[in-house]
Coordinates of C-alpha atoms in Angstrom, one line a residue:
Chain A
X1 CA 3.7 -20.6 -9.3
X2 CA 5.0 -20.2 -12.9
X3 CA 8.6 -22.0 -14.1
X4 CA 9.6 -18.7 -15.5
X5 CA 9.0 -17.8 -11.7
X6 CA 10.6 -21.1 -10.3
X7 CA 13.7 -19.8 -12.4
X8 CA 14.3 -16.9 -10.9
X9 CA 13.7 -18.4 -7.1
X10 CA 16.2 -19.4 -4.8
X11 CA 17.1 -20.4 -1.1
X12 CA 19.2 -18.0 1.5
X13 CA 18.5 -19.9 4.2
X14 CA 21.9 -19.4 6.5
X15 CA 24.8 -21.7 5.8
X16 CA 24.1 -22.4 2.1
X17 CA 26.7 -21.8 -0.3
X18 CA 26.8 -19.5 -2.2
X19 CA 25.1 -20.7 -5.5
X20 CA 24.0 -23.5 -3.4
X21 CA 20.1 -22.7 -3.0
X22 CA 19.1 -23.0 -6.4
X23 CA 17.5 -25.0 -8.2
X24 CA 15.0 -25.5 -6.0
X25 CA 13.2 -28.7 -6.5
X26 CA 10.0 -28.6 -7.0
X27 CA 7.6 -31.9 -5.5
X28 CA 4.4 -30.6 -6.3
X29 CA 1.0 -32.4 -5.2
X30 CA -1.1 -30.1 -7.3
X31 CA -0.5 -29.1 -11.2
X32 CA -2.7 -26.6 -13.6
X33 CA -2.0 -26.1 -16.9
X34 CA -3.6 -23.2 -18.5
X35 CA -3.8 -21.6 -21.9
X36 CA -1.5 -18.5 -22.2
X37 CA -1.8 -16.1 -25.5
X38 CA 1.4 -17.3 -27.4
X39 CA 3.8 -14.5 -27.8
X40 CA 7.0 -15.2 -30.1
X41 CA 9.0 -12.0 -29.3
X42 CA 8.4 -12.3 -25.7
X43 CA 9.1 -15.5 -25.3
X44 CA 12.6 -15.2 -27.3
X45 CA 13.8 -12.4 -25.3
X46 CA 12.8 -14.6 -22.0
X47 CA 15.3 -17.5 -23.1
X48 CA 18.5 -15.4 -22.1
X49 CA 16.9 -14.8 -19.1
X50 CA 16.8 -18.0 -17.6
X51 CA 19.0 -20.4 -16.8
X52 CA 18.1 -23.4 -18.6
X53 CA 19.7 -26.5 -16.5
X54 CA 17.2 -25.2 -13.9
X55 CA 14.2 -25.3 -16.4
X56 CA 14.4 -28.1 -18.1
X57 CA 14.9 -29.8 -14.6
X58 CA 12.0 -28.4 -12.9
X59 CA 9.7 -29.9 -16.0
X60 CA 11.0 -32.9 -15.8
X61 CA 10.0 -33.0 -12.2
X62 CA 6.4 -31.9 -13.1
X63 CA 5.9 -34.3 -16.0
X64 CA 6.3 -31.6 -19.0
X65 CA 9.3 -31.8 -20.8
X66 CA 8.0 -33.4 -23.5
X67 CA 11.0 -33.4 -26.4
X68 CA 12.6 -29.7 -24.9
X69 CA 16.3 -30.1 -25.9
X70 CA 19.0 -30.0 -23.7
X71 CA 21.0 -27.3 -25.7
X72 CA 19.4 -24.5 -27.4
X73 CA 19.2 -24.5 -31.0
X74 CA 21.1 -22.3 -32.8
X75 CA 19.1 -19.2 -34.4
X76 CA 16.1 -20.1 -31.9
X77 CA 14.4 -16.6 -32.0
X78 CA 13.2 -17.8 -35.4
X79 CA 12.2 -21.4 -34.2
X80 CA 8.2 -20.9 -33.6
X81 CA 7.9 -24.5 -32.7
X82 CA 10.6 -24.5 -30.5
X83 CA 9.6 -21.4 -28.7
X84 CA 6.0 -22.9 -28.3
X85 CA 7.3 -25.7 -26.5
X86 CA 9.1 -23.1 -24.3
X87 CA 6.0 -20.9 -23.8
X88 CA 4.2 -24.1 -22.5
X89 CA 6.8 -24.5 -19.8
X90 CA 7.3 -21.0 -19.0
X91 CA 3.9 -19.6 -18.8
X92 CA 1.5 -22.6 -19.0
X93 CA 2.0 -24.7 -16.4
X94 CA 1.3 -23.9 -12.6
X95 CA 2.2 -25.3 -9.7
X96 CA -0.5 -24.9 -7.5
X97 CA 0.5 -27.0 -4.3
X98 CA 3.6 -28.2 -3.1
X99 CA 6.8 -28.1 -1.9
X100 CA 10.0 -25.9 -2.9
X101 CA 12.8 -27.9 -1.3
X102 CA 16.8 -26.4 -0.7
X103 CA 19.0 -28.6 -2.6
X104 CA 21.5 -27.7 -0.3
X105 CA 19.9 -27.4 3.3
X106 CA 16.8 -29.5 2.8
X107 CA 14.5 -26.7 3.9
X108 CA 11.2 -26.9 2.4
X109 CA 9.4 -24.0 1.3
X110 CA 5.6 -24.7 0.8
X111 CA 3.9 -23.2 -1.9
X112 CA -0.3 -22.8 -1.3
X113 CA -2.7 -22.0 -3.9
X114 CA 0.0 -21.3 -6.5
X115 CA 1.6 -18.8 -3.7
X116 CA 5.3 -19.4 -2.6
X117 CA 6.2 -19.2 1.0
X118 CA 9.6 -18.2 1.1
X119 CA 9.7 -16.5 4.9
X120 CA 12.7 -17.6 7.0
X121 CA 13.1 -17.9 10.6
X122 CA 14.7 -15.7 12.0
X123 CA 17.3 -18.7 13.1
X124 CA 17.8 -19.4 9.5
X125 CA 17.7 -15.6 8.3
X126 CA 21.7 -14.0 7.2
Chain B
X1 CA 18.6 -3.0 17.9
X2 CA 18.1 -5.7 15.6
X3 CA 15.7 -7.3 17.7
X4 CA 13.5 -4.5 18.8
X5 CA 13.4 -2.7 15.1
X6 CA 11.9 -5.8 14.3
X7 CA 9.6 -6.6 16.5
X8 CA 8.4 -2.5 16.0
X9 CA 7.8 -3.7 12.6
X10 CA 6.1 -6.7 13.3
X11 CA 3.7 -4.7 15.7
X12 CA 3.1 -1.6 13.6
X13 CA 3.5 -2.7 10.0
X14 CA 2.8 -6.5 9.3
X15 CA 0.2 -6.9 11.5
X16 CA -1.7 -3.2 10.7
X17 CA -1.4 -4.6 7.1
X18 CA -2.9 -7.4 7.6
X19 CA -6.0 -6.1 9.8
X20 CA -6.6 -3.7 6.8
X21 CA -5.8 -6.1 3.8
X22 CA -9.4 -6.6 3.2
X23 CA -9.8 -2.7 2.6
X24 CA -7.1 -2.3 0.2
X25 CA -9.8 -4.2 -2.8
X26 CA -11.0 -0.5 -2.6
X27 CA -10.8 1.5 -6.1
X28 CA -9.7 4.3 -4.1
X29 CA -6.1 3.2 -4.2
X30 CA -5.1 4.0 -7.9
X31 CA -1.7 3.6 -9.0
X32 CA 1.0 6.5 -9.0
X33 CA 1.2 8.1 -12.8
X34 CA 4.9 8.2 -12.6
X35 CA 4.9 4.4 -11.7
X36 CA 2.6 3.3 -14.5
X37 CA 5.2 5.2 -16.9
X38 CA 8.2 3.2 -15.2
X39 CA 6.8 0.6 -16.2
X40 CA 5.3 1.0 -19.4
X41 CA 8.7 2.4 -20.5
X42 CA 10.2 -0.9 -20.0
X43 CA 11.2 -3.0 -22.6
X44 CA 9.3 -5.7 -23.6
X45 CA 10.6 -9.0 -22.3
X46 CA 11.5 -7.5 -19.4
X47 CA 11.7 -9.1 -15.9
X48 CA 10.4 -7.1 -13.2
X49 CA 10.2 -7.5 -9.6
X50 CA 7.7 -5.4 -7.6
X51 CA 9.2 -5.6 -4.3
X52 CA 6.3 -4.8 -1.4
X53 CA 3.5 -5.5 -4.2
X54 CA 0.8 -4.9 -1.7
X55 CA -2.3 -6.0 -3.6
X56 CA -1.1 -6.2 -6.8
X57 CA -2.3 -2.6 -8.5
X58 CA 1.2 -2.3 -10.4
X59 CA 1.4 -5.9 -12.0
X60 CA -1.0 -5.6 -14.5
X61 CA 1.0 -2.8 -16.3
X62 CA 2.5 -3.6 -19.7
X63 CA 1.7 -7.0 -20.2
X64 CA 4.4 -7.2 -22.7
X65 CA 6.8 -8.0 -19.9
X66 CA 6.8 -10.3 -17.1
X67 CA 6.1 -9.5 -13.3
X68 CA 7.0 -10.9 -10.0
X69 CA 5.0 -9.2 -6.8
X70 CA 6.4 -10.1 -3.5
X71 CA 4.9 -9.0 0.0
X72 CA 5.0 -9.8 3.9
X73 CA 1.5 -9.7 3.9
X74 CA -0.1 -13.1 3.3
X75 CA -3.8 -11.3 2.5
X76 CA -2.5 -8.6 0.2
X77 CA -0.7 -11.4 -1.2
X78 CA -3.7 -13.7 -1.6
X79 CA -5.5 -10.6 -3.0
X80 CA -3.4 -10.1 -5.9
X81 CA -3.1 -13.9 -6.5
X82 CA -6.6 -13.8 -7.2
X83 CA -6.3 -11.2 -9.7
X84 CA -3.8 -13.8 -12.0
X85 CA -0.6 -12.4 -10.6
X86 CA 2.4 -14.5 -10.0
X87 CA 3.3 -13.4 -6.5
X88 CA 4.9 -14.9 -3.3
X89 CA 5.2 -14.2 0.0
X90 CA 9.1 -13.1 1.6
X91 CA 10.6 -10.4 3.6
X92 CA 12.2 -7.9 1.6
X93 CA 15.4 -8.2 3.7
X94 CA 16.1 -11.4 2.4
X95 CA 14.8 -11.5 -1.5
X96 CA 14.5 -15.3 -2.6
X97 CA 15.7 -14.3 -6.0
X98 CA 19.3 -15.1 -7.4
X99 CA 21.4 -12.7 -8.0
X100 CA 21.1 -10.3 -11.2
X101 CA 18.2 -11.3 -12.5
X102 CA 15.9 -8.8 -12.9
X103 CA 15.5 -5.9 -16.1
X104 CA 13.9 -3.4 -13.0
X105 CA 13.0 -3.7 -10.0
X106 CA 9.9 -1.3 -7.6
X107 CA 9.9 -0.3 -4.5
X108 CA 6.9 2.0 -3.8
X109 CA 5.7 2.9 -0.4
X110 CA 8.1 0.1 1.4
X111 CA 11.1 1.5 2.3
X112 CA 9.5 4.2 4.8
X113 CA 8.5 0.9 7.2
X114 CA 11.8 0.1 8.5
X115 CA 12.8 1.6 11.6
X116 CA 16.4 2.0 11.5
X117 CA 18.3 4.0 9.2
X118 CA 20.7 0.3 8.7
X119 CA 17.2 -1.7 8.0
X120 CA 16.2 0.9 5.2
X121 CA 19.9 0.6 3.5
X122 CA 20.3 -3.5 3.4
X123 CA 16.4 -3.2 1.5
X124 CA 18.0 -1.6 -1.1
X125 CA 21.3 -3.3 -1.3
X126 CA 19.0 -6.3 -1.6
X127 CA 17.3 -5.3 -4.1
X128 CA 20.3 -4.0 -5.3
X129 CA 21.6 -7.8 -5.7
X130 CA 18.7 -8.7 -7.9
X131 CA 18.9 -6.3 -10.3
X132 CA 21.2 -6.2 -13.4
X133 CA 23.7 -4.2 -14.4
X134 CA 22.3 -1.8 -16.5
X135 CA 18.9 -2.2 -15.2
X136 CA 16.6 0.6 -13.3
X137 CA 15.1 0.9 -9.7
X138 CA 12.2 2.8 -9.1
X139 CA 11.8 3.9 -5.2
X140 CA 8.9 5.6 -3.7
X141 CA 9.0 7.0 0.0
X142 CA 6.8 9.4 1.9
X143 CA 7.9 12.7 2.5
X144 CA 8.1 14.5 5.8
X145 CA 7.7 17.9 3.6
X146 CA 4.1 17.9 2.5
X147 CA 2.4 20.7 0.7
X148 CA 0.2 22.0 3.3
X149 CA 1.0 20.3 6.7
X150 CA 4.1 18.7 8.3
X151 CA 5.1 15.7 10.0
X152 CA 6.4 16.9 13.6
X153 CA 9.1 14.4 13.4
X154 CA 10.9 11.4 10.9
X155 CA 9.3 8.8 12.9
X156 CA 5.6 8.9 13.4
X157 CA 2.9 6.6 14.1
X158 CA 0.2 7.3 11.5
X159 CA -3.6 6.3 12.0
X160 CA -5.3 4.3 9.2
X161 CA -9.2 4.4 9.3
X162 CA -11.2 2.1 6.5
X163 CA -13.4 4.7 5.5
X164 CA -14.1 8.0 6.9
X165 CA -17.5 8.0 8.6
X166 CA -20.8 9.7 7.1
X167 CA -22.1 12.9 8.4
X168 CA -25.8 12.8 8.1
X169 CA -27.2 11.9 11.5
X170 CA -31.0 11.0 10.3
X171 CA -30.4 8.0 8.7
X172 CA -29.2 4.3 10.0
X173 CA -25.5 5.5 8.8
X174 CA -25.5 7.6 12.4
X175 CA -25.4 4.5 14.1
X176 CA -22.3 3.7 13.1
X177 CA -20.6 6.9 14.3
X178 CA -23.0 6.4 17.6
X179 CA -20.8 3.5 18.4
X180 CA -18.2 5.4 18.8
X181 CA -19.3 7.6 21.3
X182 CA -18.7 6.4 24.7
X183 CA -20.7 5.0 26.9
X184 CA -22.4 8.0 29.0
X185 CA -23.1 10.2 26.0
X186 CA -25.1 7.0 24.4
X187 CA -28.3 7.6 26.2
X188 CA -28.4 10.9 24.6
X189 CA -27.3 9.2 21.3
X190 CA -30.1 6.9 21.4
X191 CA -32.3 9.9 22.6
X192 CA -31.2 12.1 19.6
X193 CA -31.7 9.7 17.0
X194 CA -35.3 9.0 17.7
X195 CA -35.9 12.7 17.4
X196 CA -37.4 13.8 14.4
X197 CA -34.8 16.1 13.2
X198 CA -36.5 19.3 10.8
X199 CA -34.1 22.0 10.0
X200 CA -36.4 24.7 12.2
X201 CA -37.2 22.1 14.9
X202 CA -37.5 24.1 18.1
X203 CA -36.9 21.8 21.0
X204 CA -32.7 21.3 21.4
X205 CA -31.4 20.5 24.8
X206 CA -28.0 21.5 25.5
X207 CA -27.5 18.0 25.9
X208 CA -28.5 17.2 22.9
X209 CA -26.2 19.8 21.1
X210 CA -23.2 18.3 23.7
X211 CA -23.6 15.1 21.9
X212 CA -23.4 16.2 18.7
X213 CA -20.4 18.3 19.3
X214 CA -18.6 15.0 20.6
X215 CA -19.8 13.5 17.4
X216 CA -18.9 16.3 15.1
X217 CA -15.6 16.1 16.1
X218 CA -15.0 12.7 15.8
X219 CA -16.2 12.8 12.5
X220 CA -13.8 15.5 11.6
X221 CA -10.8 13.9 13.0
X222 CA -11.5 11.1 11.6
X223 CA -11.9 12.1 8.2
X224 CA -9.3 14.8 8.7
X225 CA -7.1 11.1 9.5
X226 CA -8.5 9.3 6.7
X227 CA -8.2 11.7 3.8
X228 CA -4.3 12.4 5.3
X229 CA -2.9 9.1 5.4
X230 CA -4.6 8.1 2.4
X231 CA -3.8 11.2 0.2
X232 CA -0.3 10.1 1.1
X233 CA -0.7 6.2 0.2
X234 CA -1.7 6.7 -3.2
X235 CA -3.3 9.6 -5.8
X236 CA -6.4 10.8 -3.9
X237 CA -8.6 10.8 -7.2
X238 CA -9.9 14.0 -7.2
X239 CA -12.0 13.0 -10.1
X240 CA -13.3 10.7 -8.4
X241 CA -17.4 11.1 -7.8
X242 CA -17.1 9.6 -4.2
X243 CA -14.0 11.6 -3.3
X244 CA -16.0 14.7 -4.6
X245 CA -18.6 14.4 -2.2
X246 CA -16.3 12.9 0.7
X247 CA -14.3 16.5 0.2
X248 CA -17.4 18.3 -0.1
X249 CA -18.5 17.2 3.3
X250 CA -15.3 17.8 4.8
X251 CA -15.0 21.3 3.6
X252 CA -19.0 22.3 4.2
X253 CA -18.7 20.9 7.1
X254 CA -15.2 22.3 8.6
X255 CA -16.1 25.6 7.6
X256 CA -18.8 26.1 9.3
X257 CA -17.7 24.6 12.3
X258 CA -14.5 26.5 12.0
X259 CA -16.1 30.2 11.0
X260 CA -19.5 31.5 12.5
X261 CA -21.8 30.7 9.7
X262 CA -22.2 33.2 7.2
X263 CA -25.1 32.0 4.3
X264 CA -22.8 34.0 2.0
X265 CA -19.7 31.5 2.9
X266 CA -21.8 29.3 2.1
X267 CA -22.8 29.6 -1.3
X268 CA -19.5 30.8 -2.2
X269 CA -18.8 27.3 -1.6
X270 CA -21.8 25.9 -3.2
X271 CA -21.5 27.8 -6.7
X272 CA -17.0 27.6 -6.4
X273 CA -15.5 25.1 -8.6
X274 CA -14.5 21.7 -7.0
X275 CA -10.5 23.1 -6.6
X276 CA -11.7 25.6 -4.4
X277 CA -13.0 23.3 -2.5
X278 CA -9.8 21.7 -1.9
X279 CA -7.8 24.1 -1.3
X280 CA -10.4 25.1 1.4
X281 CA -10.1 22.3 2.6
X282 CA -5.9 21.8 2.9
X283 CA -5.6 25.6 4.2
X284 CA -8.1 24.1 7.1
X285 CA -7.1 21.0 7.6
X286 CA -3.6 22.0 9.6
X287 CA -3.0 18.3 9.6
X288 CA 0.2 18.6 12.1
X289 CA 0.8 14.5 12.7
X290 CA 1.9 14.8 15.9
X291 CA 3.9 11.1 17.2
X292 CA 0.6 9.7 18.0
X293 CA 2.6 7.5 21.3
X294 CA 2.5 10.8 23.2
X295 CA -0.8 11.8 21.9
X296 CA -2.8 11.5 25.6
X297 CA -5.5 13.8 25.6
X298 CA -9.1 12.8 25.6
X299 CA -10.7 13.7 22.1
X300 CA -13.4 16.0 23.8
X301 CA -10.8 18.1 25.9
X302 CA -9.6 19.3 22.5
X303 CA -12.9 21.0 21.8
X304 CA -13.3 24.5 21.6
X305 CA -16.8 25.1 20.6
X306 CA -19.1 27.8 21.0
X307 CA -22.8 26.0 21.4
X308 CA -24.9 28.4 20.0
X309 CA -23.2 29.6 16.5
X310 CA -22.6 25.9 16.0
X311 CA -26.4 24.8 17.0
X312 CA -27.2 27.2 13.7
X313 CA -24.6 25.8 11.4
X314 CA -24.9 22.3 12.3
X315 CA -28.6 23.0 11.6
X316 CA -28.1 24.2 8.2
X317 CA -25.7 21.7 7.5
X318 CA -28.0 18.8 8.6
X319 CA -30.9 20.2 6.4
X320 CA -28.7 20.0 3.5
X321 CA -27.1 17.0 4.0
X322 CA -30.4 14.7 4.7
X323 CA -31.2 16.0 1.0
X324 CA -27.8 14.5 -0.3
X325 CA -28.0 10.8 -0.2
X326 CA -24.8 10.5 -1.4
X327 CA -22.9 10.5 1.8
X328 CA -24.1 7.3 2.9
X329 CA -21.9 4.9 3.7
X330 CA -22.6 1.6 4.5
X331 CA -19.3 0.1 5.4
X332 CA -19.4 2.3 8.3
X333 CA -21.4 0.5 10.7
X334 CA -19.0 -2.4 10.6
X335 CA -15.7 -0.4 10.4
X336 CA -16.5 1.4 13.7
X337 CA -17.7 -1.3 14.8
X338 CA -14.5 -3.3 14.3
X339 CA -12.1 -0.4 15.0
X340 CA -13.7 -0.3 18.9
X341 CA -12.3 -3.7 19.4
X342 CA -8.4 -3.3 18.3
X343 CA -6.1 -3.3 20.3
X344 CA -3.2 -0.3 19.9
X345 CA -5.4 2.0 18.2
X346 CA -5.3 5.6 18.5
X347 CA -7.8 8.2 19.9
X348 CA -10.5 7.9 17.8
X349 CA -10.1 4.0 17.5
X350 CA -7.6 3.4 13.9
X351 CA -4.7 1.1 13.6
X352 CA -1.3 3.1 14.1
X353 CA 1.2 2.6 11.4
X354 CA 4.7 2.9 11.7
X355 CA 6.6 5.4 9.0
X356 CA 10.5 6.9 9.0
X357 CA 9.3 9.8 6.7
X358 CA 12.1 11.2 4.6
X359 CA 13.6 14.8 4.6
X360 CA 14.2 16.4 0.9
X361 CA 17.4 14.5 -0.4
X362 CA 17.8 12.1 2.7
X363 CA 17.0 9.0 -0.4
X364 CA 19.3 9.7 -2.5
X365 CA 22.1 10.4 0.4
X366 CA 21.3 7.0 1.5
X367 CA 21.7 5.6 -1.8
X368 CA 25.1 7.4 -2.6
X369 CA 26.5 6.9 0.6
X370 CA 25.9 3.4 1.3
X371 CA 25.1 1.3 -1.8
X372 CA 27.9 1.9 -4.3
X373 CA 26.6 -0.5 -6.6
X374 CA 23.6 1.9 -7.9
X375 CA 23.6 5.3 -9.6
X376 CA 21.0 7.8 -9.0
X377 CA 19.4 8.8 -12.2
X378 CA 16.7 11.1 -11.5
X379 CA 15.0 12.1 -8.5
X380 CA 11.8 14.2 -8.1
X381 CA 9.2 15.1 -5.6
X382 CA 5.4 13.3 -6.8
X383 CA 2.8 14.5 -4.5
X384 CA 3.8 13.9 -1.1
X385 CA 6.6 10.9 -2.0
X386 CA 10.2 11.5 -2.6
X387 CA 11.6 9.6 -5.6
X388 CA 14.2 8.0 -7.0
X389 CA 15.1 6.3 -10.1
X390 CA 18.5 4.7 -9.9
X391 CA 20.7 2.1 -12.3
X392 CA 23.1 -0.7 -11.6
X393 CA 26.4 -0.5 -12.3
X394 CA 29.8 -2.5 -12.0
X395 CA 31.4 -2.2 -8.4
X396 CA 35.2 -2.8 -9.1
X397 CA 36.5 -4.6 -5.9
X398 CA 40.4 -4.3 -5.6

């Protein structure tokens, strides 16, 4: 599981509110890091996309993020070290076992050979 | 309702899908044109969400934009994991994406698996929610109006068979189809395959010809099953070499089983182009998928067969088939092997899968009537699927 993917993930487990399933924390046991072809445009366009509280806090939690700033910088799109730093977070790193956990139920998703597991009960399904 | 459309579900979709995971690895399942366009034509940067991924065969399009597969089935799942896909496993009921956050969003071949009309509209309003305004849906169902042959009814049970079995009877690949014959016709199975089997041999017991009527038509059922359901889960690739022969098998074969043997039928076929063949083949096949829960008859009861003109054909046919080593399959030991011990299988031993097939314009009513928040675009007919491409817009709430 990518952090671009982590970024778009969230909880629905019944009884969280609304907003109130994501970010969810990541506690992984197992972390790859691959090489991914760098791709400036792509990775610009990707920025608006996600919500960048939630990224910078899920690489902190893995260990990655190095000197990412906490507000963009202005005119970024042009900012190839910047975005490189982003690519790396995005697309590089893997979590490849773990746990997904509901910030605000505590359920735990487990994620297996890079593969969320986001199945609810069907106590817990809306 | 709730309860029992689920558990339906769980019984003929999730847990076919998983049986047959395994098979999907096979390069027979291509990806729809029209889908490979959708996504191509999206921007790059894009997020997409391929809801119902299956084993992966659309997330390798465009790599100039980023895809998320999602899928009930943990093997399909696993499959497409190992091909470098992000994916996860969910239930498309309840997407574990945030709101609005997807440029497009796929849903080909999913929709048809829920069983109540209520289940089919909350899928897409969910993927509704995920999607962002402005951005496009792509939905892919089966149709009950087919080209050649009709569904009986909306909601059918449809075999699915790994791999249609071979015809020659002179190598170990008859074996395989053997297995399938029950248990009183084996003796003559096991007597009929150590026979040396020459085109003019003399000696032919009615017995013998009994068995391989019983055998004949299990082949053609089967294949007649096979080359159905799977013509309707993805483009049958014509082009295809082993397609070419698999048809040419079915059509030698139906024909003469179907007509008394003329040598001049025949060679028509032999010297015809490869359409012909086809469309042979789809005027004969009379597919009429009956709902396979009231199917009871016994397989053989079915046959109408007069012994003697088919003893000449089936001759012919075998001479010509031992010279074509193409038609050997060797999956098929093990897939009727396998298929004998499932449970909920019907007559000639496949999984039943569960389908709400949809009548011309019954999508996009669904759509228009009960999820407001999308706009259908464009919708077409694609070989056997009815389609829709639809956009998100603003809902004003008062």
């Amino acid at each position: 599981m990518k952090l671009l993917t982590h970024n778009m993930l969230t909880s629905h487990v019944r009884g969280v509110r609304p907003g109130g399933g994501f970010p969810l924390r990541i506690q992984a046991t197992e972390v790859k890091v691959n090489n991914v072809d760098f791709n400036q445009e792509f990775v610009a366009r990707m920025i608006p996309k996600v919500e960048w509280g939630a990224l910078l806090e899920a690489a902190e939690s893995l260990g990655h993020l190095s000197d990412l700033p906490h507000q963009l910088p202005p005119e970024y799109e042009n900012n190839e070290d910047f975005l490189r730093k982003v690519h790396h977070v995005l697309l590089e790193v893997e979590v490849m076992e773990g746990i997904l956990k509901c910030p605000d139920s505590g359920r735990e998703f487990p994620i297996t050979k890079g593969i969320p597991n986001m199945l609810l009960s069907e106590e817990e399904e809306t | 309702m709730e309860k029992e459309a689920s558990q339906l579900e769980k019984d003929h979709v999730h847990r076919v899908y998983e049986k047959i995971a395994p098979h999907f690895r096979d390069a027979r399942y291509k990806a729809w044109p029209k889908v490979q366009q959708f996504l191509s034509d999206q921007e790059p940067g894009s997020l997409i969400a391929d809801i119902g991924c299956g084993n992966g065969k659309y997330l390798h399009i465009n790599s100039q934009t980023y895809k998320l597969g999602c899928d009930y089935c943990f093997p399909l799942v696993e499959s497409a994991r190992n091909d470098g896909h992000e994916v996860m496993v969910c239930h498309s009921l309840y997407l574990p994406y945030r709101n609005e956050c997807f440029d497009a969003v796929l849903s080909i071949a999913v929709i048809h698996h829920f069983s109540t009309k209520e289940r089919r509209v909350r899928a897409i309003q969910e993927m509704a929610r995920t999607l962002r305004v402005g951005g496009q849906m792509m939905i892919y169902v089966w149709a009950m109006e087919q080209k050649r042959r009709k569904f009986e009814k909306q909601d059918v049970f449809v075999p699915w068979n790994p791999s249609p079995p071979s015809w020659t009877l002179s190598n170990t690949c008859s074996r395989g189809i053997q297995k399938s014959i029950n248990q009183k016709d084996k003796r003559l199975a096991m007597d009929q395959h150590s026979t040396k089997l020459a085109g003019t041999s003399k000696a032919r017991s009615s017995s013998f010809v009994g068995e391989k009527e019983t055998t004949h038509n299990l082949f053609e059922k089967s294949l007649r099953w096979s080359l159905f359901s799977r013509s309707l889960d993805s483009v049958l690739d014509l082009s295809n070499q082993w397609h070419q022969r698999e048809l040419n098998t079915f059509s030698n074969c139906n024909i003469q089983l179907d007509e008394l043997n003329t040598g001049k039928l025949f060679e028509q076929i032999r010297q015809g182009g490869f359409m012909k063949h086809i469309s042979n083949l789809s005027l004969r096949c009379r597919v009429c998928l009956p709902d396979l829960l009231s199917h009871q008859k016994d397989v053989k009861q079915q046959l109408k067969i007069d012994y003697h003109s088919k003893q000449s054909a089936f001759r012919k046919l075998q001479n010509r088939s031992r010279t074509d080593s193409s038609l050997q399959d060797t999956d098929n030991d093990c897939s009727m092997a396998t298929r004998n011990k499932q449970p909920q299988r019907s007559p000639n031993g496949a999984c039943l899968r569960y389908y709400h097939v949809f009548k011309e314009g019954e999508l996009v009513e669904l759509i228009e009537h009960h999820v407001p928040e999308l706009h259908v675009i464009h919708s077409y007919f694609d070989h056997a699927n009815w389609c829709v491409i639809a956009e998100k817009i603003h809902v004003w709430k008062i």
